[in-house]
Amino acid sequence: MRLFRSRAKRTTEPPVSRAMALYMAGRYAEAVTEARAVARSLPHDDTYTPLALSITANATGAQGRHADALAIYDEVLPAVGKSFGADHWQTLKLRSDRAQTLAELGRYAECEAECAAVAQTASGGTGELQNVERAASNGLVFALSAQERHPEAEARARETLTAYPEPDRLTLALRIGLARSLNGQARHEEALAEAERARELHLSLPAEGRPATGAIELAMATALLGLRRGTEARLQAAAAHDACLASFGPDYRRTVEAQALLDRIDGATT
């Protein structure tokens, strides 16, 4: 997440600073409490209001409470759209975040449709609209792979990475999505190379937040298992599982994926 200027001139720290810091530190319950308080204290048309609401929903989802997060998005989106307009980047960002919450609930077709619509609306824009387009494209890549439409996911990931090659967290997410799509096509050598590129990028980025926790290791483990390098695969899968378990708990999607992969590896060696 990034900080944005408010419509009103401010001489102090942005009002969402503490909530964002709590979120980045993985203190999600506290982030929800702080962000809700900030949202209540600001006018509906203040630029920081949708960011506070977005932090509330994101921190709720990070606790595995995706249905609750979706309810927050459904509650605030009409007001944000009314205040900023349907095509404003703030409204589109909330729609993109909401769509990716649908994916966490297994509603992949709905996520696909909404991410495609948001990306199309943001396409050709500048500034924050470009980030919205990239984020929505990342959600689309994930939704396509989740429906086992891996060639389509690969094509979208490559298209977006070519158009926007910035070395940032959105590029990291897209590279992980590309590795996932390649693994889905049993192109494990390419997937492993892409996961290694993602790891290099991850190490070059500021150590804040945990959006990629376990994801790179999971992609690498899947590729290594496909290449019949079981011992290495298990090490990566165990690292993914331990990291996700510590950060998100046992019921988080990525934790469950890592455990399932560990079970596959152990089943193949017994």
XYZ file of N, CA and C in Angstrom:
810
model
N 0.838 -1.182 0.000
C 0.000 0.000 0.000
C 0.879 1.240 0.000
N 0.370 2.320 -0.569
C 1.105 3.566 -0.597
C 0.304 4.637 0.112
N 1.005 5.662 0.547
C 0.332 6.797 1.159
C -0.008 7.792 0.071
N -1.120 8.490 0.238
C -1.583 9.425 -0.771
C -1.892 10.763 -0.123
N -1.819 11.814 -0.907
C -2.165 13.136 -0.399
C -3.657 13.248 -0.161
N -4.022 13.910 0.895
C -5.427 14.205 1.156
C -5.825 15.453 0.388
N -7.127 15.635 0.222
C -7.604 16.864 -0.401
C -7.298 18.071 0.463
N -7.284 17.880 1.765
C -6.938 18.967 2.663
C -5.433 18.958 2.895
N -4.829 20.142 2.998
C -3.395 20.216 3.233
C -3.096 19.745 4.652
N -2.073 18.884 4.797
C -1.733 18.364 6.112
C -0.284 18.703 6.417
N -0.008 18.997 7.638
C 1.347 19.316 8.052
C 1.899 18.246 8.987
N 1.106 17.265 9.319
C 1.534 16.182 10.184
C 1.519 14.873 9.401
N 1.815 13.775 10.078
C 1.788 12.470 9.428
C 0.395 12.161 8.906
N 0.288 11.441 7.798
C -1.039 11.034 7.313
C -1.782 10.254 8.388
N -3.087 10.388 8.460
C -3.847 9.758 9.548
C -3.830 8.235 9.520
N -3.480 7.659 8.371
C -3.460 6.194 8.279
C -2.100 5.594 8.611
N -1.133 6.440 8.968
C 0.238 5.946 9.165
C 0.314 4.829 10.196
N -0.322 5.018 11.338
C -0.225 4.005 12.391
C -0.923 2.716 11.961
N -2.099 2.830 11.357
C -2.811 1.636 10.905
C -1.989 0.877 9.877
N -1.344 1.612 8.970
C -0.536 0.960 7.950
C 0.682 0.285 8.564
N 1.303 0.950 9.530
C 2.468 0.366 10.193
C 2.091 -0.926 10.925
N 0.942 -0.921 11.574
C 0.473 -2.125 12.260
C 0.223 -3.254 11.258
N -0.383 -2.920 10.118
C -0.649 -3.922 9.081
C 0.659 -4.509 8.564
N 1.624 -3.626 8.247
C 2.894 -4.086 7.715
C 3.656 -4.938 8.720
N 3.425 -4.692 10.003
C 4.094 -5.475 11.048
C 3.382 -6.785 11.333
N 2.272 -7.038 10.647
C 1.532 -8.272 10.871
C 0.645 -8.239 12.094
N 0.421 -7.052 12.641
C -0.453 -6.912 13.824
C -1.858 -6.565 13.326
N -2.496 -7.569 12.726
C -3.696 -7.324 11.937
C -4.902 -6.896 12.770
N -5.115 -7.497 13.925
C -6.254 -7.116 14.751
C -6.140 -5.664 15.196
N -4.930 -5.259 15.576
C -4.720 -3.866 15.974
C -4.891 -2.928 14.781
N -4.447 -3.377 13.608
C -4.593 -2.555 12.403
C -6.062 -2.312 12.089
N -6.894 -3.333 12.270
C -8.330 -3.177 12.033
C -8.908 -2.126 12.978
N -8.586 -2.220 14.250
C -9.112 -1.273 15.244
C -8.691 0.155 14.908
N -7.411 0.334 14.583
C -6.898 1.672 14.281
C -7.498 2.222 12.988
N -7.562 1.394 11.958
C -8.077 1.860 10.673
C -9.557 2.216 10.756
N -10.322 1.438 11.502
C -11.752 1.766 11.692
C -11.907 3.121 12.386
N -11.071 3.370 13.392
C -11.150 4.643 14.102
C -10.814 5.803 13.176
N -9.819 5.621 12.323
C -9.439 6.668 11.371
C -10.574 6.926 10.390
N -11.150 5.856 9.853
C -12.241 6.011 8.881
C -13.418 6.764 9.485
N -13.728 6.480 10.743
C -14.851 7.165 11.404
C -14.559 8.647 11.630
N -13.279 8.984 11.748
C -12.915 10.361 12.080
C -12.817 11.276 10.863
N -12.828 10.707 9.662
C -12.619 11.488 8.449
C -13.916 11.686 7.669
N -14.022 12.769 6.897
C -15.169 12.931 5.991
C -15.176 11.826 4.937
N -16.347 11.494 4.451
C -16.454 10.415 3.464
C -15.666 10.713 2.192
N -15.513 12.006 1.842
C -14.831 12.343 0.594
C -13.367 12.689 0.798
N -12.833 12.443 1.987
C -11.404 12.635 2.218
C -10.642 11.521 1.502
N -9.538 11.872 0.862
C -8.777 10.888 0.095
C -8.290 9.729 0.950
N -8.082 9.971 2.243
C -7.579 8.912 3.101
C -8.665 7.951 3.576
N -9.922 8.335 3.432
C -10.993 7.481 3.937
C -11.011 6.113 3.263
N -10.995 6.031 1.926
C -10.993 4.692 1.320
C -9.743 3.899 1.633
N -8.603 4.589 1.849
C -7.392 3.857 2.210
C -7.548 3.243 3.598
N -8.133 3.995 4.533
C -8.376 3.447 5.873
C -9.313 2.253 5.806
N -10.344 2.364 4.985
C -11.289 1.263 4.838
C -10.631 0.056 4.168
N -9.748 0.334 3.217
C -9.037 -0.748 2.546
C -8.118 -1.480 3.524
N -7.445 -0.733 4.386
C -6.601 -1.362 5.401
C -7.455 -2.244 6.315
N -8.626 -1.725 6.687
C -9.537 -2.506 7.537
C -9.876 -3.842 6.888
N -10.259 -3.800 5.621
C -10.640 -5.021 4.924
C -9.440 -5.945 4.710
N -8.300 -5.367 4.297
C -7.113 -6.189 4.060
C -6.640 -6.873 5.338
N -6.636 -6.138 6.444
C -6.187 -6.712 7.708
C -7.167 -7.763 8.209
N -8.437 -7.576 7.921
C -9.442 -8.581 8.273
C -9.210 -9.859 7.469
N -8.977 -9.708 6.175
C -8.711 -10.865 5.328
C -7.422 -11.573 5.698
N -6.412 -10.797 6.129
C -5.130 -11.396 6.504
C -5.247 -12.291 7.729
N -6.324 -12.125 8.476
C -6.584 -12.997 9.618
C -7.380 -14.244 9.204
N -7.587 -14.401 7.888
C -8.340 -15.534 7.385
C -9.839 -15.318 7.396
N -10.266 -14.113 7.744
C -11.698 -13.803 7.826
C -12.140 -13.153 6.514
N -12.086 -13.957 5.442
C -12.331 -13.402 4.111
C -13.786 -13.021 3.896
N -14.705 -13.771 4.469
C -16.125 -13.412 4.346
C -16.399 -12.079 5.039
N -15.767 -11.853 6.184
C -15.920 -10.571 6.872
C -15.313 -9.440 6.055
N -14.148 -9.711 5.453
C -13.510 -8.691 4.619
C -14.401 -8.331 3.430
N -14.995 -9.339 2.814
C -15.888 -9.085 1.685
C -17.068 -8.223 2.117
N -17.604 -8.488 3.292
C -18.727 -7.692 3.798
C -18.324 -6.232 3.974
N -17.078 -5.987 4.398
C -16.600 -4.611 4.548
C -16.541 -3.922 3.193
N -15.987 -4.609 2.197
C -15.935 -4.026 0.857
C -17.338 -3.721 0.336
N -18.255 -4.652 0.523
C -19.620 -4.461 0.032
C -20.301 -3.283 0.727
N -19.911 -3.050 1.962
C -20.510 -1.942 2.722
C -19.972 -0.592 2.268
N -18.661 -0.524 1.997
C -18.056 0.787 1.754
C -17.992 1.182 0.282
N -18.031 0.202 -0.625
C -17.859 0.537 -2.036
C -18.902 1.532 -2.567
N -20.189 1.371 -2.262
C -21.162 2.343 -2.783
C -20.859 3.776 -2.359
N -20.453 3.962 -1.112
C -20.160 5.305 -0.629
C -18.914 5.876 -1.298
N -17.896 5.035 -1.460
C -16.666 5.493 -2.112
C -16.943 5.851 -3.573
N -17.713 5.007 -4.261
C -18.062 5.290 -5.647
C -18.842 6.580 -5.784
N -19.720 6.834 -4.831
C -20.512 8.057 -4.870
C -19.646 9.290 -4.638
N -18.674 9.175 -3.721
C -17.822 10.313 -3.381
C -16.795 10.611 -4.466
N -16.195 9.567 -5.035
C -15.082 9.766 -5.952
C -15.433 9.545 -7.419
N -16.492 8.807 -7.687
C -16.846 8.477 -9.054
C -16.461 7.050 -9.387
N -17.206 6.445 -10.294
C -17.015 5.017 -10.599
C -15.655 4.712 -11.204
N -15.066 5.668 -11.940
C -13.809 5.411 -12.639
C -12.600 5.971 -11.906
N -12.793 6.516 -10.709
C -11.666 7.041 -9.942
C -10.808 5.874 -9.451
N -9.502 6.118 -9.356
C -8.611 5.018 -8.972
C -8.905 4.488 -7.575
N -9.390 5.342 -6.662
C -9.714 4.860 -5.325
C -10.838 3.824 -5.380
N -11.863 4.125 -6.165
C -12.984 3.198 -6.320
C -12.528 1.907 -6.994
N -11.734 2.048 -8.034
C -11.257 0.877 -8.767
C -10.333 0.015 -7.911
N -9.510 0.656 -7.074
C -8.633 -0.120 -6.194
C -9.456 -0.953 -5.214
N -10.490 -0.362 -4.638
C -11.336 -1.120 -3.724
C -12.021 -2.279 -4.447
N -12.448 -2.046 -5.682
C -13.056 -3.128 -6.458
C -12.051 -4.252 -6.708
N -10.805 -3.893 -7.023
C -9.772 -4.900 -7.256
C -9.494 -5.689 -5.983
N -9.369 -4.987 -4.854
C -9.135 -5.676 -3.583
C -10.303 -6.609 -3.251
N -11.508 -6.137 -3.492
C -12.691 -6.961 -3.231
C -12.677 -8.212 -4.108
N -12.324 -8.038 -5.377
C -12.304 -9.177 -6.298
C -11.320 -10.239 -5.836
N -10.174 -9.808 -5.320
C -9.186 -10.781 -4.887
C -9.592 -11.455 -3.575
N -10.466 -10.804 -2.822
C -11.066 -11.467 -1.666
C -12.013 -12.572 -2.126
N -12.714 -12.343 -3.237
C -13.562 -13.388 -3.804
C -12.733 -14.633 -4.132
N -11.515 -14.423 -4.644
C -10.648 -15.559 -4.958
C -10.300 -16.346 -3.702
N -10.061 -15.635 -2.604
C -9.742 -16.316 -1.355
C -10.917 -17.161 -0.870
N -12.114 -16.804 -1.298
C -13.314 -17.570 -0.939
C -13.635 -18.650 -1.968
N -12.741 -18.819 -2.935
C -12.945 -19.847 -3.952
C -13.891 -19.447 -5.061
N -14.241 -18.170 -5.135
C -15.175 -17.685 -6.157
C -14.365 -17.123 -7.333
N -13.685 -18.045 -8.020
C -12.682 -17.655 -9.001
C -13.281 -17.010 -10.252
N -14.409 -17.523 -10.712
C -15.016 -16.946 -11.914
C -15.453 -15.505 -11.660
N -15.984 -15.244 -10.475
C -16.386 -13.876 -10.138
C -15.163 -12.970 -10.028
N -14.098 -13.490 -9.419
C -12.859 -12.732 -9.329
C -12.330 -12.408 -10.714
N -12.330 -13.393 -11.580
C -11.852 -13.188 -12.953
C -12.615 -12.075 -13.646
N -13.935 -12.136 -13.585
C -14.763 -11.156 -14.286
C -14.530 -9.747 -13.746
N -14.458 -9.616 -12.430
C -14.299 -8.289 -11.836
C -12.898 -7.738 -12.076
N -11.882 -8.568 -11.938
C -10.523 -8.099 -12.199
C -10.348 -7.678 -13.656
N -10.930 -8.441 -14.574
C -10.850 -8.081 -15.989
C -11.533 -6.740 -16.247
N -12.673 -6.521 -15.605
C -13.402 -5.262 -15.790
C -12.620 -4.085 -15.220
N -12.046 -4.265 -14.035
C -11.280 -3.183 -13.409
C -10.034 -2.872 -14.237
N -9.331 -3.902 -14.670
C -8.121 -3.690 -15.464
C -8.437 -2.964 -16.762
N -9.557 -3.328 -17.380
C -9.959 -2.674 -18.617
C -10.267 -1.201 -18.381
N -10.968 -0.895 -17.305
C -11.315 0.496 -17.000
C -10.065 1.318 -16.703
N -9.115 0.724 -15.992
C -7.894 1.445 -15.616
C -6.879 1.509 -16.752
N -7.046 0.681 -17.776
C -6.082 0.590 -18.870
C -5.890 1.940 -19.557
N -4.644 2.255 -19.823
C -4.341 3.510 -20.496
C -4.221 4.694 -19.567
N -4.490 4.481 -18.289
C -4.388 5.560 -17.327
C -2.948 5.803 -16.916
N -2.755 6.831 -16.109
C -1.430 7.163 -15.615
C -1.434 7.149 -14.091
N -0.241 7.205 -13.516
C -0.134 7.295 -12.064
C -0.753 6.102 -11.369
N -1.633 6.395 -10.421
C -2.215 5.330 -9.610
C -3.101 4.395 -10.424
N -3.658 4.858 -11.524
C -4.463 3.973 -12.363
C -3.619 2.831 -12.921
N -2.359 3.099 -13.212
C -1.483 2.029 -13.687
C -1.307 0.955 -12.616
N -1.137 1.388 -11.362
C -1.006 0.412 -10.282
C -2.274 -0.404 -10.099
N -3.422 0.244 -10.265
C -4.692 -0.479 -10.174
C -4.788 -1.512 -11.292
N -4.393 -1.120 -12.502
C -4.434 -2.066 -13.629
C -3.535 -3.273 -13.355
N -2.357 -3.024 -12.830
C -1.421 -4.111 -12.543
C -1.959 -5.019 -11.436
N -2.515 -4.417 -10.381
C -3.059 -5.219 -9.280
C -4.223 -6.079 -9.752
N -5.098 -5.494 -10.568
C -6.228 -6.252 -11.082
C -5.750 -7.361 -12.021
N -4.725 -7.091 -12.807
C -4.166 -8.116 -13.690
C -3.580 -9.259 -12.880
N -2.944 -8.933 -11.757
C -2.415 -9.978 -10.887
C -3.541 -10.853 -10.345
N -4.651 -10.226 -9.933
C -5.805 -11.008 -9.480
C -6.356 -11.878 -10.578
N -6.357 -11.352 -11.805
C -6.847 -12.118 -12.951
C -5.954 -13.327 -13.217
N -4.633 -13.131 -13.130
C -3.692 -14.233 -13.327
C -3.964 -15.343 -12.317
N -4.156 -14.954 -11.055
C -4.409 -15.954 -10.021
C -5.718 -16.696 -10.284
N -6.764 -15.947 -10.626
C -8.074 -16.571 -10.851
C -8.035 -17.532 -12.029
N -7.326 -17.179 -13.080
C -7.220 -18.057 -14.246
C -6.475 -19.345 -13.899
N -5.364 -19.221 -13.168
C -4.622 -20.415 -12.772
C -5.449 -21.297 -11.847
N -6.206 -20.666 -10.955
C -7.038 -21.436 -10.026
C -8.101 -22.237 -10.757
N -8.476 -21.783 -11.965
C -9.430 -22.506 -12.799
C -8.723 -23.419 -13.806
N -7.399 -23.588 -13.598
C -6.550 -24.443 -14.446
C -6.502 -23.959 -15.885
N -6.637 -22.653 -16.072
C -6.487 -22.041 -17.394
C -5.102 -21.398 -17.440
N -4.099 -22.260 -17.328
C -2.738 -21.799 -17.118
C -2.143 -21.048 -18.317
N -2.390 -21.466 -19.567
C -1.848 -20.682 -20.680
C -2.386 -19.250 -20.716
N -3.663 -19.067 -20.387
C -4.224 -17.717 -20.332
C -3.585 -16.910 -19.210
N -3.365 -17.561 -18.073
C -2.726 -16.878 -16.947
C -1.304 -16.461 -17.312
N -0.593 -17.363 -17.963
C 0.781 -17.045 -18.379
C 0.800 -15.845 -19.326
N -0.105 -15.863 -20.319
C -0.139 -14.781 -21.299
C -0.411 -13.435 -20.631
N -1.364 -13.413 -19.683
C -1.691 -12.149 -19.024
C -0.535 -11.666 -18.150
N 0.106 -12.590 -17.448
C 1.241 -12.206 -16.602
C 2.373 -11.631 -17.444
N 2.695 -12.291 -18.537
C 3.792 -11.814 -19.389
C 3.443 -10.454 -20.012
N 2.217 -10.311 -20.451
C 1.789 -9.042 -21.054
C 1.941 -7.889 -20.059
N 1.517 -8.106 -18.831
C 1.571 -7.047 -17.829
C 3.005 -6.761 -17.407
N 3.815 -7.805 -17.249
C 5.212 -7.613 -16.875
C 5.984 -6.867 -17.961
N 5.652 -7.129 -19.218
C 6.309 -6.433 -20.316
C 5.920 -4.961 -20.337
N 4.649 -4.686 -20.094
C 4.170 -3.305 -20.129
C 4.649 -2.489 -18.940
N 4.753 -3.146 -17.772
C 5.115 -2.441 -16.541
C 6.213 -3.231 -15.819
N 7.488 -3.025 -16.180
C 8.566 -3.844 -15.613
C 9.152 -3.301 -14.298
N 8.477 -2.363 -13.645
C 9.018 -1.762 -12.435
C 9.373 -2.831 -11.393
N 10.540 -2.726 -10.763
C 10.939 -3.725 -9.750
C 10.289 -3.422 -8.401
N 9.022 -3.764 -8.267
C 8.294 -3.467 -7.040
C 7.458 -4.661 -6.623
N 6.606 -4.468 -5.625
C 5.853 -5.587 -5.059
C 4.802 -6.126 -6.017
N 4.258 -5.279 -6.891
C 3.294 -5.769 -7.869
C 3.979 -6.654 -8.905
N 5.171 -6.257 -9.329
C 5.939 -7.106 -10.243
C 6.288 -8.430 -9.577
N 6.627 -8.378 -8.294
C 6.904 -9.609 -7.555
C 5.692 -10.545 -7.576
N 4.519 -9.997 -7.293
C 3.308 -10.824 -7.285
C 3.050 -11.417 -8.666
N 3.266 -10.641 -9.718
C 3.035 -11.133 -11.072
C 4.048 -12.219 -11.449
N 5.281 -12.077 -11.000
C 6.283 -13.109 -11.288
C 5.931 -14.412 -10.576
N 5.436 -14.313 -9.363
C 4.999 -15.519 -8.649
C 3.819 -16.149 -9.383
N 2.891 -15.320 -9.855
C 1.757 -15.832 -10.631
C 2.200 -16.492 -11.921
N 3.227 -15.923 -12.564
C 3.761 -16.524 -13.787
C 4.369 -17.883 -13.484
N 5.133 -17.988 -12.399
C 5.713 -19.279 -12.017
C 4.621 -20.299 -11.750
N 3.567 -19.862 -11.108
C 2.440 -20.764 -10.819
C 1.814 -21.289 -12.115
N 1.644 -20.402 -13.090
C 1.037 -20.817 -14.357
C 1.943 -21.771 -15.120
N 3.242 -21.569 -15.036
C 4.186 -22.471 -15.705
C 4.197 -23.842 -15.034
N 4.154 -23.864 -13.709
C 4.037 -25.146 -13.016
C 2.763 -25.872 -13.423
N 1.689 -25.124 -13.610
C 0.421 -25.720 -14.006
C 0.465 -26.357 -15.381
N 1.448 -25.935 -16.195
C 1.629 -26.516 -17.531
C 2.764 -27.541 -17.544
N 3.246 -27.910 -16.342
C 4.342 -28.873 -16.202
C 5.628 -28.380 -16.855
N 5.777 -27.070 -16.953
C 7.012 -26.470 -17.484
C 7.864 -26.072 -16.275
N 8.372 -27.105 -15.600
C 8.934 -26.881 -14.278
C 10.294 -26.186 -14.307
N 11.099 -26.426 -15.327
C 12.386 -25.717 -15.430
C 12.137 -24.217 -15.538
N 11.196 -23.826 -16.396
C 10.882 -22.411 -16.556
C 10.272 -21.835 -15.276
N 9.431 -22.630 -14.631
C 8.806 -22.173 -13.394
C 9.853 -21.934 -12.314
N 10.820 -22.839 -12.214
C 11.868 -22.687 -11.211
C 12.702 -21.439 -11.492
N 13.034 -21.207 -12.755
C 13.801 -20.007 -13.103
C 13.020 -18.743 -12.759
N 11.729 -18.761 -13.012
C 10.901 -17.584 -12.706
C 10.787 -17.381 -11.201
N 10.651 -18.467 -10.454
C 10.586 -18.359 -8.997
C 11.896 -17.822 -8.433
N 13.012 -18.196 -9.040
C 14.302 -17.684 -8.585
C 14.423 -16.197 -8.887
N 13.893 -15.760 -10.019
C 13.862 -14.318 -10.312
C 13.003 -13.584 -9.281
N 11.887 -14.191 -8.935
C 11.012 -13.594 -7.927
C 11.736 -13.477 -6.589
N 12.501 -14.502 -6.228
C 13.234 -14.467 -4.955
C 14.282 -13.355 -4.963
N 14.979 -13.189 -6.078
C 15.963 -12.113 -6.176
C 15.297 -10.750 -6.019
N 14.155 -10.574 -6.667
C 13.435 -9.310 -6.553
C 12.963 -9.099 -5.125
N 12.433 -10.143 -4.509
C 11.953 -10.060 -3.133
C 13.060 -9.588 -2.187
N 14.254 -10.119 -2.378
C 15.370 -9.758 -1.509
C 15.824 -8.317 -1.725
N 15.524 -7.761 -2.892
C 15.937 -6.382 -3.188
C 14.935 -5.340 -2.696
N 13.748 -5.791 -2.299
C 12.698 -4.861 -1.881
C 12.785 -4.588 -0.385
N 12.223 -3.456 0.056
C 12.208 -3.159 1.499
C 11.535 -4.279 2.276
N 12.070 -4.600 3.425
C 11.542 -5.697 4.246
C 10.361 -5.216 5.062
N 9.249 -4.989 4.371
C 8.035 -4.568 5.075
C 6.859 -5.372 4.536
N 5.978 -5.714 5.435
C 4.812 -6.476 5.021
C 5.179 -7.919 4.696
N 4.154 -8.735 4.469
C 4.401 -10.149 4.202
C 3.493 -10.683 3.097
N 3.261 -9.904 2.033
C 2.332 -10.387 1.011
C 2.840 -11.604 0.262
N 4.176 -11.766 0.207
C 4.738 -12.895 -0.533
C 5.169 -14.019 0.388
N 4.804 -13.960 1.649
C 5.225 -14.978 2.608
C 4.868 -16.380 2.131
N 5.872 -17.207 1.938
C 5.662 -18.596 1.552
C 5.385 -18.823 0.081
N 5.000 -17.784 -0.655
C 4.573 -17.975 -2.042
C 5.722 -18.372 -2.944
N 6.876 -17.740 -2.766
C 8.025 -18.066 -3.610
C 8.498 -19.486 -3.323
N 8.612 -19.821 -2.045
C 9.047 -21.169 -1.674
C 8.073 -22.231 -2.185
N 6.785 -21.906 -2.161
C 5.779 -22.855 -2.646
C 5.935 -23.086 -4.147
N 6.162 -22.007 -4.905
C 6.376 -22.143 -6.351
C 7.638 -22.942 -6.636
N 8.692 -22.682 -5.873
C 9.945 -23.411 -6.072
C 9.778 -24.883 -5.716
N 9.078 -25.164 -4.613
C 8.874 -26.550 -4.206
C 8.094 -27.328 -5.259
N 7.061 -26.707 -5.818
C 6.252 -27.361 -6.846
C 7.103 -27.675 -8.071
N 7.937 -26.700 -8.472
C 8.805 -26.915 -9.633
C 9.828 -28.004 -9.357
N 10.436 -27.971 -8.180
C 11.450 -28.983 -7.843
C 10.855 -30.379 -7.782
N 9.645 -30.484 -7.234
C 8.988 -31.797 -7.206
C 8.729 -32.290 -8.618
N 8.281 -31.383 -9.497
C 8.055 -31.758 -10.890
C 9.325 -32.203 -11.587
N 10.477 -31.697 -11.126
C 11.775 -32.073 -11.693
C 12.382 -33.285 -10.973
N 11.592 -33.882 -10.059
C 11.998 -35.061 -9.307
C 13.188 -34.789 -8.390
N 13.237 -33.598 -7.872
C 14.264 -33.217 -6.901
C 13.568 -33.126 -5.542
N 13.157 -34.316 -5.062
C 12.268 -34.386 -3.920
C 12.828 -33.816 -2.624
N 14.103 -34.048 -2.363
C 14.685 -33.558 -1.109
C 14.674 -32.037 -1.066
N 15.079 -31.409 -2.180
C 15.055 -29.948 -2.258
C 13.616 -29.427 -2.192
N 12.717 -30.143 -2.847
C 11.311 -29.729 -2.854
C 10.751 -29.724 -1.440
N 11.096 -30.745 -0.672
C 10.564 -30.811 0.687
C 11.076 -29.670 1.551
N 12.339 -29.323 1.395
C 12.901 -28.211 2.167
C 12.143 -26.914 1.872
N 11.857 -26.659 0.593
C 11.146 -25.441 0.215
C 9.695 -25.477 0.688
N 9.048 -26.626 0.558
C 7.655 -26.742 0.996
C 7.540 -26.561 2.505
N 8.503 -27.133 3.249
C 8.488 -26.982 4.703
C 8.712 -25.530 5.097
N 9.613 -24.843 4.383
C 9.855 -23.428 4.656
C 8.605 -22.608 4.386
N 7.901 -22.920 3.286
C 6.658 -22.215 2.957
C 5.612 -22.448 4.037
N 5.470 -23.708 4.448
C 4.464 -24.045 5.457
C 4.759 -23.362 6.786
N 6.011 -23.406 7.223
C 6.363 -22.805 8.506
C 6.136 -21.297 8.499
N 6.514 -20.654 7.393
C 6.351 -19.203 7.306
C 4.878 -18.808 7.298
N 4.073 -19.535 6.536
C 2.643 -19.214 6.459
C 1.928 -19.542 7.767
N 2.326 -20.630 8.390
C 1.715 -21.001 9.666
C 1.982 -19.930 10.715
N 3.220 -19.429 10.754
C 3.574 -18.411 11.736
C 2.875 -17.088 11.456
N 2.734 -16.751 10.171
C 2.169 -15.449 9.824
C 0.649 -15.443 9.767
N 0.054 -16.522 9.267
C -1.371 -16.508 8.944
C -2.206 -17.563 9.648
N -1.559 -18.607 10.187
C -2.317 -19.659 10.845
C -2.569 -20.849 9.946
N -3.131 -21.932 10.498
C -3.254 -23.203 9.764
C -4.317 -23.208 8.674
N -5.293 -22.306 8.749
C -6.406 -22.349 7.801
C -6.212 -21.443 6.596
N -5.139 -20.700 6.578
C -4.887 -19.790 5.455
C -4.615 -20.594 4.189
N -5.099 -20.104 3.048
C -5.007 -20.857 1.795
C -3.591 -21.336 1.499
N -2.627 -20.464 1.638
C -1.265 -20.840 1.276
C -0.678 -21.852 2.261
N -1.057 -21.756 3.537
C -0.624 -22.747 4.519
C -1.162 -24.125 4.150
N -2.430 -24.155 3.759
C -3.066 -25.418 3.368
C -2.392 -25.983 2.119
N -2.084 -25.126 1.143
C -1.399 -25.574 -0.068
C -0.044 -26.190 0.259
N 0.700 -25.511 1.141
C 2.026 -26.016 1.500
C 1.929 -27.357 2.213
N 0.944 -27.507 3.098
C 0.767 -28.787 3.797
C 0.403 -29.889 2.814
N -0.463 -29.581 1.856
C -0.849 -30.573 0.855
C 0.355 -31.000 0.017
N 1.216 -30.031 -0.297
C 2.412 -30.360 -1.074
C 3.377 -31.225 -0.248
N 3.517 -30.895 1.028
C 4.339 -31.735 1.896
C 3.799 -33.163 1.953
N 2.502 -33.297 2.044
C 1.893 -34.633 2.065
C 2.177 -35.391 0.768
N 2.110 -34.688 -0.358
C 2.425 -35.330 -1.644
C 3.853 -35.802 -1.681
N 4.768 -34.933 -1.230
C 6.187 -35.290 -1.245
C 6.449 -36.479 -0.343
N 5.894 -36.440 0.867
C 6.124 -37.535 1.809
C 5.478 -38.828 1.315
N 4.309 -38.695 0.651
C 3.646 -39.879 0.116
C 4.445 -40.510 -1.012
N 5.169 -39.684 -1.765
C 5.941 -40.214 -2.887
C 7.229 -40.890 -2.431
N 7.643 -40.594 -1.182
C 8.911 -41.171 -0.715
C 8.722 -42.323 0.268
N 7.438 -42.674 0.541
C 7.190 -43.773 1.478
C 6.752 -45.028 0.744
